[in-house]
CSV table of C-alpha atoms in Angstrom, one decimal:
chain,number,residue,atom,x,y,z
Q,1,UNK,CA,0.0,0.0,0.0
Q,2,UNK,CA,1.1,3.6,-0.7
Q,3,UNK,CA,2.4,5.7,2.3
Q,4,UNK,CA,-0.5,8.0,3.8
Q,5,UNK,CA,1.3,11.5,3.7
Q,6,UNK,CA,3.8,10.1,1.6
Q,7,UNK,CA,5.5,13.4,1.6
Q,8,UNK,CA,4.4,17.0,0.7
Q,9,UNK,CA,4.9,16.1,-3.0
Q,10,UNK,CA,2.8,13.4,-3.3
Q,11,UNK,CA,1.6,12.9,-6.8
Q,12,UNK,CA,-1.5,10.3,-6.8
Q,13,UNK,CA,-2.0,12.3,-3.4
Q,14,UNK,CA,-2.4,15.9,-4.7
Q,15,UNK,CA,-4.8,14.5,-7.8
Q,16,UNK,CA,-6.7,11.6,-6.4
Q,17,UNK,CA,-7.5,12.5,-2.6
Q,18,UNK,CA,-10.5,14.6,-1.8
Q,19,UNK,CA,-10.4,16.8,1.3
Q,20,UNK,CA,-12.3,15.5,3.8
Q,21,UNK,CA,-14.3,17.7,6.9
Q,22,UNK,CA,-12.8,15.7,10.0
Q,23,UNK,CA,-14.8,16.6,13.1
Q,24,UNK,CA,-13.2,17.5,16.3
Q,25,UNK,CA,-12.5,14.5,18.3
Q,26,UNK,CA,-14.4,14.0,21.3
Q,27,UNK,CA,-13.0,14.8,24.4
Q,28,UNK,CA,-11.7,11.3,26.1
Q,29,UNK,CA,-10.1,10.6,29.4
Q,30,UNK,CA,-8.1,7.5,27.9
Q,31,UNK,CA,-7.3,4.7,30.1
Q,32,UNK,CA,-7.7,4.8,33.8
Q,33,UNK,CA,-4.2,5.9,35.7
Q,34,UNK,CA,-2.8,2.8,37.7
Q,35,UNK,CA,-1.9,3.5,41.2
Q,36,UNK,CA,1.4,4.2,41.9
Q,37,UNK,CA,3.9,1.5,42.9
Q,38,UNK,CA,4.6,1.4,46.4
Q,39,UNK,CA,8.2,0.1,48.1
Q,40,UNK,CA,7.7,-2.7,49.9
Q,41,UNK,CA,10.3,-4.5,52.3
Q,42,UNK,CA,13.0,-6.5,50.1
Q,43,UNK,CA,12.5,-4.7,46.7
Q,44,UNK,CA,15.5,-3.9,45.0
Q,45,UNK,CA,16.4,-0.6,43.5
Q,46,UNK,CA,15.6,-2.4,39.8
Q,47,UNK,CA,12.1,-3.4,41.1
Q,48,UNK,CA,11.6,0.4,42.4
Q,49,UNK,CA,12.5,1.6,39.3
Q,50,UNK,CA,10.5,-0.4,36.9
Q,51,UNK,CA,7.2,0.3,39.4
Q,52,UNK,CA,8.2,4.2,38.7
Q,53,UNK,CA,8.2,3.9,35.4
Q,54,UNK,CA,5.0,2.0,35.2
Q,55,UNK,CA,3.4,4.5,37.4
Q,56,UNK,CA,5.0,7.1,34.8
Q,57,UNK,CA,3.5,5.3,31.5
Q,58,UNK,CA,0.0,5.2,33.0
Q,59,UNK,CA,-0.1,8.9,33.6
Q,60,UNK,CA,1.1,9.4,30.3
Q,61,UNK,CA,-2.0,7.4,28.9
Q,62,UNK,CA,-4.7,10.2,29.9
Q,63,UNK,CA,-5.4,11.8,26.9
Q,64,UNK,CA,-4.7,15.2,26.7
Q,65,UNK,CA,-9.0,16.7,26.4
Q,66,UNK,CA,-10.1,18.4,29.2
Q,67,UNK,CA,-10.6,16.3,32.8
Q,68,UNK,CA,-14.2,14.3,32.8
Q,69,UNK,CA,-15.1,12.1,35.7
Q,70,UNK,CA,-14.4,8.5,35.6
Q,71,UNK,CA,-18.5,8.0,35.9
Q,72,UNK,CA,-18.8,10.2,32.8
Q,73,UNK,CA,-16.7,8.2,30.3
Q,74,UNK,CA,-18.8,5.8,28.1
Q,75,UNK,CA,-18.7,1.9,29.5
Q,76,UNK,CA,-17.9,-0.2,26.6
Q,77,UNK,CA,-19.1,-3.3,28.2
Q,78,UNK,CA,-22.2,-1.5,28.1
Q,79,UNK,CA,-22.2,0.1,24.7
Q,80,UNK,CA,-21.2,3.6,25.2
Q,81,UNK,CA,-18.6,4.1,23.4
Q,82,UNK,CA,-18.4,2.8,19.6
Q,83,UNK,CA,-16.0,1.4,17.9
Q,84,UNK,CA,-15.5,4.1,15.6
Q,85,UNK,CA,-15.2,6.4,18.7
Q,86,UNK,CA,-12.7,4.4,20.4
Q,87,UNK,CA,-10.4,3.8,17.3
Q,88,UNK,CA,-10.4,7.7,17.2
Q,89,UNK,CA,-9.9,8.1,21.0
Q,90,UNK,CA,-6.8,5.4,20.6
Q,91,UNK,CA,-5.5,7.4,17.8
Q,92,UNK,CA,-5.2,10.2,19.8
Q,93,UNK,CA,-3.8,8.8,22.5
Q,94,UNK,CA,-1.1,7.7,20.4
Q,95,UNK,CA,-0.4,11.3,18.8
Q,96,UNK,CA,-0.2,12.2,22.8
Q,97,UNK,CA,2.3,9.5,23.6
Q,98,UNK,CA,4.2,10.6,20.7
Q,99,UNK,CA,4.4,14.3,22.1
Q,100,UNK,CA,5.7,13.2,26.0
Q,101,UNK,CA,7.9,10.9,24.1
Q,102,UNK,CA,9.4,13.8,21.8
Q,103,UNK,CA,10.1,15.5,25.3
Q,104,UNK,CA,11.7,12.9,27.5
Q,105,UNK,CA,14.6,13.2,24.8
Q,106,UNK,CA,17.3,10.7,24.7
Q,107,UNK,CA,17.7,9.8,28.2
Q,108,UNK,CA,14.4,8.7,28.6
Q,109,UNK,CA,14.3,6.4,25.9
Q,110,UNK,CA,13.8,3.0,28.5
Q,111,UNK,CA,10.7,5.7,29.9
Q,112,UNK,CA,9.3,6.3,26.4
Q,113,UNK,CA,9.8,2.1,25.8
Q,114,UNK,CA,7.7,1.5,28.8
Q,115,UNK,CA,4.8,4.4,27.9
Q,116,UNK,CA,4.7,2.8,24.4
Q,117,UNK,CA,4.5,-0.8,25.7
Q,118,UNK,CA,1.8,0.3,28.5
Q,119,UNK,CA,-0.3,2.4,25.7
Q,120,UNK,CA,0.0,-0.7,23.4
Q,121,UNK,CA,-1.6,-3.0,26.3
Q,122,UNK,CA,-4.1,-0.7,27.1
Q,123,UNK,CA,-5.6,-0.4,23.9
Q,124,UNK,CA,-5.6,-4.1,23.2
Q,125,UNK,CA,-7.8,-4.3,26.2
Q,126,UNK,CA,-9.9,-2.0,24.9
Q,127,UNK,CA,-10.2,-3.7,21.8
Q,128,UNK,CA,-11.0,-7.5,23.7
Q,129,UNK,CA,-13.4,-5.6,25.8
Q,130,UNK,CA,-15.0,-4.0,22.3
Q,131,UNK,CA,-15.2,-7.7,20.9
Q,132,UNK,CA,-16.9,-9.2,24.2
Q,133,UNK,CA,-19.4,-6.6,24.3
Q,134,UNK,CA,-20.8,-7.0,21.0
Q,135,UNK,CA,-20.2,-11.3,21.0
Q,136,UNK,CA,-22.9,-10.4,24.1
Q,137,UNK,CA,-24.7,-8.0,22.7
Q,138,UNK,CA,-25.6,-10.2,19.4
Q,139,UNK,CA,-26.1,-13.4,21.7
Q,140,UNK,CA,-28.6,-11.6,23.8
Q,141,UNK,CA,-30.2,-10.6,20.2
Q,142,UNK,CA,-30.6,-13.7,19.1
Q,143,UNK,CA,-31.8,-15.0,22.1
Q,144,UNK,CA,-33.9,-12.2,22.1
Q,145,UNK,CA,-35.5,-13.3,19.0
Q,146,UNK,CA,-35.5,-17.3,19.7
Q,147,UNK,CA,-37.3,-16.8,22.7
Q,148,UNK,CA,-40.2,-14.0,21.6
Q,149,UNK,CA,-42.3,-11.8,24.2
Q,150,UNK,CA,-43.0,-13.8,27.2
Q,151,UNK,CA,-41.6,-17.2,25.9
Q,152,UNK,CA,-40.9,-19.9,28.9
Q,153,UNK,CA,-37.2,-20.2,29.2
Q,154,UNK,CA,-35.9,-23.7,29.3
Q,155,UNK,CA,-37.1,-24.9,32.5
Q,156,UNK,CA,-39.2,-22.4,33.3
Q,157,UNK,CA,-43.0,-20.8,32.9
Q,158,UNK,CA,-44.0,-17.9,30.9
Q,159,UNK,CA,-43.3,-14.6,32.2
Q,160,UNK,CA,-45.2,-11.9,30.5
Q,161,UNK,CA,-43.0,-9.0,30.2
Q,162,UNK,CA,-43.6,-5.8,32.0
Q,163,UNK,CA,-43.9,-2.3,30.2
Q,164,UNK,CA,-40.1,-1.1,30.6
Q,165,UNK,CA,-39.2,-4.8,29.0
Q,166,UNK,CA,-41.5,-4.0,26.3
Q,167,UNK,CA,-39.9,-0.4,25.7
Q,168,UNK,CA,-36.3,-2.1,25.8
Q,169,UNK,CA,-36.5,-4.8,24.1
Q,170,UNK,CA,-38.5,-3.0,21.1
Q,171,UNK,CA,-35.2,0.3,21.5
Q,172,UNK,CA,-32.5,-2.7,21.2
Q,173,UNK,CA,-34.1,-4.0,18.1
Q,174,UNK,CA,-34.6,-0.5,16.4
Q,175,UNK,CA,-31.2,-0.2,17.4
Q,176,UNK,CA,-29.7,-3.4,16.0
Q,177,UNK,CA,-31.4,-2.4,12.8
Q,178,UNK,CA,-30.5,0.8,12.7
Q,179,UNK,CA,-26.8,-0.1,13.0
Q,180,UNK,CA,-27.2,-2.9,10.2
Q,181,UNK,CA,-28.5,-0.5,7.6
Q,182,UNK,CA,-25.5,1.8,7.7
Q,183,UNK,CA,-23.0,-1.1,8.1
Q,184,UNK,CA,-24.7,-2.2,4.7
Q,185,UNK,CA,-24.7,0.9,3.2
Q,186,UNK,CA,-21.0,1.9,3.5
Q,187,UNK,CA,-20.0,-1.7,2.6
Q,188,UNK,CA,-22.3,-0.6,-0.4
Q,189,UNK,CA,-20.3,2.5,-1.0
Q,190,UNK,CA,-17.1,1.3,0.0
Q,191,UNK,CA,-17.0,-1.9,-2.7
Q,192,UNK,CA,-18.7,0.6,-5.0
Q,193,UNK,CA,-15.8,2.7,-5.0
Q,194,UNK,CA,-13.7,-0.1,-5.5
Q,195,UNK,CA,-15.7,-1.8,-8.2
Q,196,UNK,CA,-15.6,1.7,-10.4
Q,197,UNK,CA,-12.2,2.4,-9.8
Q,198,UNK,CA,-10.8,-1.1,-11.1
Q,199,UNK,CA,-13.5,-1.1,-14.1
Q,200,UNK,CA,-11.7,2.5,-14.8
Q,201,UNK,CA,-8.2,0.9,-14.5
Q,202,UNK,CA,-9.3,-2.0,-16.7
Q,203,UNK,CA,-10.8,0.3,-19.8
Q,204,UNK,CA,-7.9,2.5,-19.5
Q,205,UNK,CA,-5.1,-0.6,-19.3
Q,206,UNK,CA,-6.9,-3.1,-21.9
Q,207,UNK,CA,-6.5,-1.4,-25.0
Q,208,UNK,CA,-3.0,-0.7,-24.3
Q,209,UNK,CA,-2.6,-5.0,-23.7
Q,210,UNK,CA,-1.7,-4.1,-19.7
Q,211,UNK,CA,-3.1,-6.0,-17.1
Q,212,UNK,CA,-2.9,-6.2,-13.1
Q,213,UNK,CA,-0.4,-8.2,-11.6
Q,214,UNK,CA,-1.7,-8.5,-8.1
Q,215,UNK,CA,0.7,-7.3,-5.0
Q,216,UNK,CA,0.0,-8.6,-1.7
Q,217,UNK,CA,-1.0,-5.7,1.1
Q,218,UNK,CA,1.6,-6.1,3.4
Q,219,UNK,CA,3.0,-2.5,3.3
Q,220,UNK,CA,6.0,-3.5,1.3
Q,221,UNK,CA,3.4,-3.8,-1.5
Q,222,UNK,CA,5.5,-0.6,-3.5
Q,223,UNK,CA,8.7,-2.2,-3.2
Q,224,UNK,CA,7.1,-5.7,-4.2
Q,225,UNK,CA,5.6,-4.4,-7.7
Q,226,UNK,CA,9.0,-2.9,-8.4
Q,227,UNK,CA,10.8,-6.1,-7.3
Q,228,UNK,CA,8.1,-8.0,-9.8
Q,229,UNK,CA,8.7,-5.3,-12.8
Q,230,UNK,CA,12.7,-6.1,-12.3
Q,231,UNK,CA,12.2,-9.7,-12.5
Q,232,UNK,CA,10.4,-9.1,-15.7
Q,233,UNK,CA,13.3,-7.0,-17.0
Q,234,UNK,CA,16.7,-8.0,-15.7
Q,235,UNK,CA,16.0,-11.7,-14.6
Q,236,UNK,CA,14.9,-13.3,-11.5
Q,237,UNK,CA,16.1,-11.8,-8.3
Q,238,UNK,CA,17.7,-8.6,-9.4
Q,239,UNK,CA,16.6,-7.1,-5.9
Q,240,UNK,CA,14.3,-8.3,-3.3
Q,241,UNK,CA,12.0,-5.4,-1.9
Q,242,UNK,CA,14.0,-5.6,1.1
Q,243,UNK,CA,17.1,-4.1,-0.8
Q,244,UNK,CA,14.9,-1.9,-2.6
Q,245,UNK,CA,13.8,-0.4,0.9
Q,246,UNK,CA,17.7,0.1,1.6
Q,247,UNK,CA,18.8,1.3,-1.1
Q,248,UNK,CA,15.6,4.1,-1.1
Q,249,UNK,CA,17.2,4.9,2.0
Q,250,UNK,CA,20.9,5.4,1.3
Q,251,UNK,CA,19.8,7.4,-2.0
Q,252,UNK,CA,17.8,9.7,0.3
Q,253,UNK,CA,20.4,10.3,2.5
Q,254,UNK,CA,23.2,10.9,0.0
Q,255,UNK,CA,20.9,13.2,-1.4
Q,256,UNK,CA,19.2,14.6,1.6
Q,257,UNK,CA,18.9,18.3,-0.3
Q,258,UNK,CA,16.5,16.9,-3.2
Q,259,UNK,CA,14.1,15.1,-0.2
Q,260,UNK,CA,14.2,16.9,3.1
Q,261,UNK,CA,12.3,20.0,2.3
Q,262,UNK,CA,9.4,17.3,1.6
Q,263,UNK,CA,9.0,15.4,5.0
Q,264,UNK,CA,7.4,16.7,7.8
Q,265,UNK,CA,7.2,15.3,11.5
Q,266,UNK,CA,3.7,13.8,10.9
Q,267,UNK,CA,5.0,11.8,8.3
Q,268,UNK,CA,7.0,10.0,10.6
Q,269,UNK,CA,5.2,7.2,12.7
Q,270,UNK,CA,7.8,6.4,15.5
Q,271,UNK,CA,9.3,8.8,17.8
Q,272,UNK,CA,11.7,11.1,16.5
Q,273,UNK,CA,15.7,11.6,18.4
Q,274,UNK,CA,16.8,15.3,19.0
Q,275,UNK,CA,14.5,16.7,16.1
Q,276,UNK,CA,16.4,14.3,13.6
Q,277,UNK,CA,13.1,13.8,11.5
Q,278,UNK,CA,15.1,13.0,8.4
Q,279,UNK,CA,17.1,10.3,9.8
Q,280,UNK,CA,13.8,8.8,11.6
Q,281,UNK,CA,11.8,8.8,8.2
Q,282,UNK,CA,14.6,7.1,6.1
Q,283,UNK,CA,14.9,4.5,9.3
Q,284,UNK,CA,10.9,4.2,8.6
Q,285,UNK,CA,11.6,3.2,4.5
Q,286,UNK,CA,14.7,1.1,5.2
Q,287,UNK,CA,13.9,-1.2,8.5
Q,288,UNK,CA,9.8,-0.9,8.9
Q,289,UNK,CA,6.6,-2.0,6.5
Q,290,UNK,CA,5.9,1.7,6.9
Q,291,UNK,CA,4.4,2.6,3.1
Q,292,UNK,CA,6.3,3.9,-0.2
Q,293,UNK,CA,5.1,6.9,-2.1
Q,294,UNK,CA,6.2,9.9,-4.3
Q,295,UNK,CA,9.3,10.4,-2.5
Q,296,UNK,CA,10.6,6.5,-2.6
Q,297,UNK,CA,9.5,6.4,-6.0
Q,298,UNK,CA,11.6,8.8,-7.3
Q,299,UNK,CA,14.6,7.8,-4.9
Q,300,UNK,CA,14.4,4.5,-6.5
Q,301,UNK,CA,14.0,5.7,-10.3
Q,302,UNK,CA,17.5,7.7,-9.7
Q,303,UNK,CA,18.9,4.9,-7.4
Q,304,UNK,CA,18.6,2.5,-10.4
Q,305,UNK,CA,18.6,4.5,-13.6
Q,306,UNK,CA,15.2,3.0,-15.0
Q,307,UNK,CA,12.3,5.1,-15.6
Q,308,UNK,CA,9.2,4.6,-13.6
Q,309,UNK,CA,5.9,4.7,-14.9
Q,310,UNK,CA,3.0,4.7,-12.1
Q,311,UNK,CA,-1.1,4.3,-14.0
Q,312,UNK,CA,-3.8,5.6,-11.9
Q,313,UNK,CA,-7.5,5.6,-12.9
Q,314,UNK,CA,-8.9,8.9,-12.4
Q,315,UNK,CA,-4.9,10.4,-13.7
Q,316,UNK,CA,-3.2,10.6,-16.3
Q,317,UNK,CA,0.1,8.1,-15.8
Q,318,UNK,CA,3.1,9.5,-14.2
Q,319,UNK,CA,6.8,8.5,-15.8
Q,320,UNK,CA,9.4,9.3,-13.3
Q,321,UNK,CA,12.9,9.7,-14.5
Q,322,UNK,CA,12.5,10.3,-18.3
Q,323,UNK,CA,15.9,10.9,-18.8
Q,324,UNK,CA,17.0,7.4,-17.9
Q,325,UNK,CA,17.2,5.3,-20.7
Q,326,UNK,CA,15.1,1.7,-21.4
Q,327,UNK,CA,11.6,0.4,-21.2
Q,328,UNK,CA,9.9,1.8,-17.6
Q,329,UNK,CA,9.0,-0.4,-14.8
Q,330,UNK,CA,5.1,-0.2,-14.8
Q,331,UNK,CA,3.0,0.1,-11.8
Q,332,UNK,CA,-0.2,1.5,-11.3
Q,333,UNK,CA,-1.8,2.9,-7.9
Q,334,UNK,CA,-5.1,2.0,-6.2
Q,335,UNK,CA,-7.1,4.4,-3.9
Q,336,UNK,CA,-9.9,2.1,-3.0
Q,337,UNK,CA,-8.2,-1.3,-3.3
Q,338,UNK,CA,-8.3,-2.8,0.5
Q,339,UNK,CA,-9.6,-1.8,3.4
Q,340,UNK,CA,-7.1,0.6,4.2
Q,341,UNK,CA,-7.1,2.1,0.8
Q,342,UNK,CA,-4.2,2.9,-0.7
Q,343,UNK,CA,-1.9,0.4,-2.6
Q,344,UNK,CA,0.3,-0.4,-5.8
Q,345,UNK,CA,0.2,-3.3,-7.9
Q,346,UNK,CA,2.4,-4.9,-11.3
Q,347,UNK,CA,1.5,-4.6,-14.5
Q,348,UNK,CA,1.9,-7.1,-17.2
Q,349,UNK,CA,1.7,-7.1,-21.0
Q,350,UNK,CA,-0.8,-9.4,-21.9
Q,351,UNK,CA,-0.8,-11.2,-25.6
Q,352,UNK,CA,-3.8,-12.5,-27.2
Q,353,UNK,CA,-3.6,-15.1,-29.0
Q,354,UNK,CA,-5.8,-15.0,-32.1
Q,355,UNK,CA,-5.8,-18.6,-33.4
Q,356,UNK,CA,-6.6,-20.3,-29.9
Q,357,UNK,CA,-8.5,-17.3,-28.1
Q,358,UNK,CA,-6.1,-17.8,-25.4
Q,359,UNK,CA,-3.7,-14.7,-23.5
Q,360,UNK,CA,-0.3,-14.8,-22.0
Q,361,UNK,CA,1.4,-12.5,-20.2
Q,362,UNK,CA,4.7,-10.4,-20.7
Q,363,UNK,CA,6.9,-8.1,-18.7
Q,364,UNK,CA,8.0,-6.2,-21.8
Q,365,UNK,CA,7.4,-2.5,-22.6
């Protein structure tokens, strides 16, 4: 998949992605502080320490919205806060973390391991109490329905239900419903998208005898489709993607001038050393799955000397590196491909065969 941000120059960026209104994030507490670690007889120094530090990472987890009681933050075992709501509330916990780990500076980086670790263990409790909760909440639906208005339980006599079982039962199944018609509607829109946006890739690639080579969605899928296009080209294993990450990296480096100006904090994912975001981002492309855009594509295109040609469908294609000589590596770029969106696949030339009705496919220009 392509790198969101990707850079300030992103290309398929700048022509393909439509501003969106994003709506102020509800104020959160986060995760509840721990109580601080207390010295008991017999603990050593070590043990003191890591309880401090523990003590430290919880108080970094409180988000940073204005103070709400702990009564007045939604129960998730009881539905009050979404999923949606929570994914936004971890997210900006996260961006929090990030900012007290920016601050603790290089002496706190065992600190900043421990709030990351703590943050990380939080939220994954978050997201097991999230799946209980609705596991129960579509078991007590169904048994809801098997059972009916004043049905006996196993066992048992009926039991005619009173006025205020009436009134909740009949909100919980407006409810359910409600929540199933706009699940099916953006899965509507959502494959929608993607259904018009690979017909549009298809009319424009077919007549030009190009087809998709699929690329799995891994976060290396960038690197993969060029690995594929230089097998096509120069021979099985010219460069796995994992070279191609490195060698993105050393090219940005040894050319820092031509791709600093374009990378900004936010484009970085992990925490950032003594305001060395340049040196974190090109960490990011050469060690992590983090995702390739503009910015690696061109570092690659120079790094190697080939062209690169990148097909979109609502764009015209891109050729990086004209002045290199030789038939371009061909990719093309998906905005609505998976689930998170963005993501690059191959391309192939297919030929038809007249006599049989039968295609093949070939990696040449």
């Amino acid at each position: 998949m392509g790198r969101k941000g990707g850079g300030k120059a992103g290309f398929m960026k700048a022509q393909m992605r439509q501003k969106e209104e994003v709506s102020p994030p509800e104020q959160d507490t986060g995760p509840e502080e721990a109580h601080p670690a207390t010295s008991t007889p017999g603990t050593t120094q070590k043990e003191e320490s890591t309880s401090t530090t523990s003590a430290k990472a919880s108080a970094f987890l409180v988000d940073d919205g204005p103070e709400e009681s702990v009564g007045e933050r939604p129960s998730v075992s009881c539905g009050g806060e979404t999923r949606g709501k929570m994914l936004q509330r971890h997210k900006r916990e996260a961006k929090s973390l990030k900012e007290q780990v920016k601050r603790l500076g290089k002496k706190g980086r065992e600190e900043a391991a421990a709030l990351q670790q703590a943050l990380d263990a939080a939220h994954q409790q978050d997201l097991e109490a999230m799946a209980r909760a609705e596991e129960e909440s579509m078991s007590q639906g169904m048994e809801s329905l098997a059972l009916g208005p004043g049905a006996a339980p196993p066992g048992g006599e009926a039991l005619k239900p009173t006025k205020a079982q009436r009134k909740r039962q009949q909100r919980a199944a407006a409810e359910a419903e409600r929540e199933a018609r706009i699940a099916a509607e953006l899965a509507d829109a959502d494959d929608s998208l993607r259904v018009q946006e690979e017909e549009a890739m298809s009319s424009t690639l077919g007549p030009l005898g190009l087809a998709i080579h699929e690329i799995a969605p891994d976060g290396h899928c960038l690197y993969r489709a060029l690995e594929h296009q230089l097998d096509l080209q120069d021979g099985s294993g010219a460069a796995s993607f994992q070279e191609l990450r490195r060698l993105a990296a050393e090219h940005m480096r040894t050319h820092a001038n031509d791709f600093s100006p374009y990378i900004a904090e936010d484009d970085v994912t992990g925490p950032v050393e003594d305001g060395e975001v340049f040196e974190a981002y090109c960490k990011e492309v050469e060690s992590t799955a983090a995702w390739g855009g503009h910015l690696e594509l061109q570092a690659l295109s120079q790094a190697l000397g080939k062209p690169i040609k990148v097909w979109a469908a609502a764009a015209a294609p891109q050729l990086l590196g004209d002045e290199h000589p030789g038939p371009a590596l061909q990719i093309c770029y998906l905005h609505h491909a998976y689930g998170l969106g963005e993501h690059y696949n191959s391309l192939v030339r297919v030929v038809k065969e007249e006599s049989e009705g039968a295609a093949s496919v070939s990696g040449d220009e």
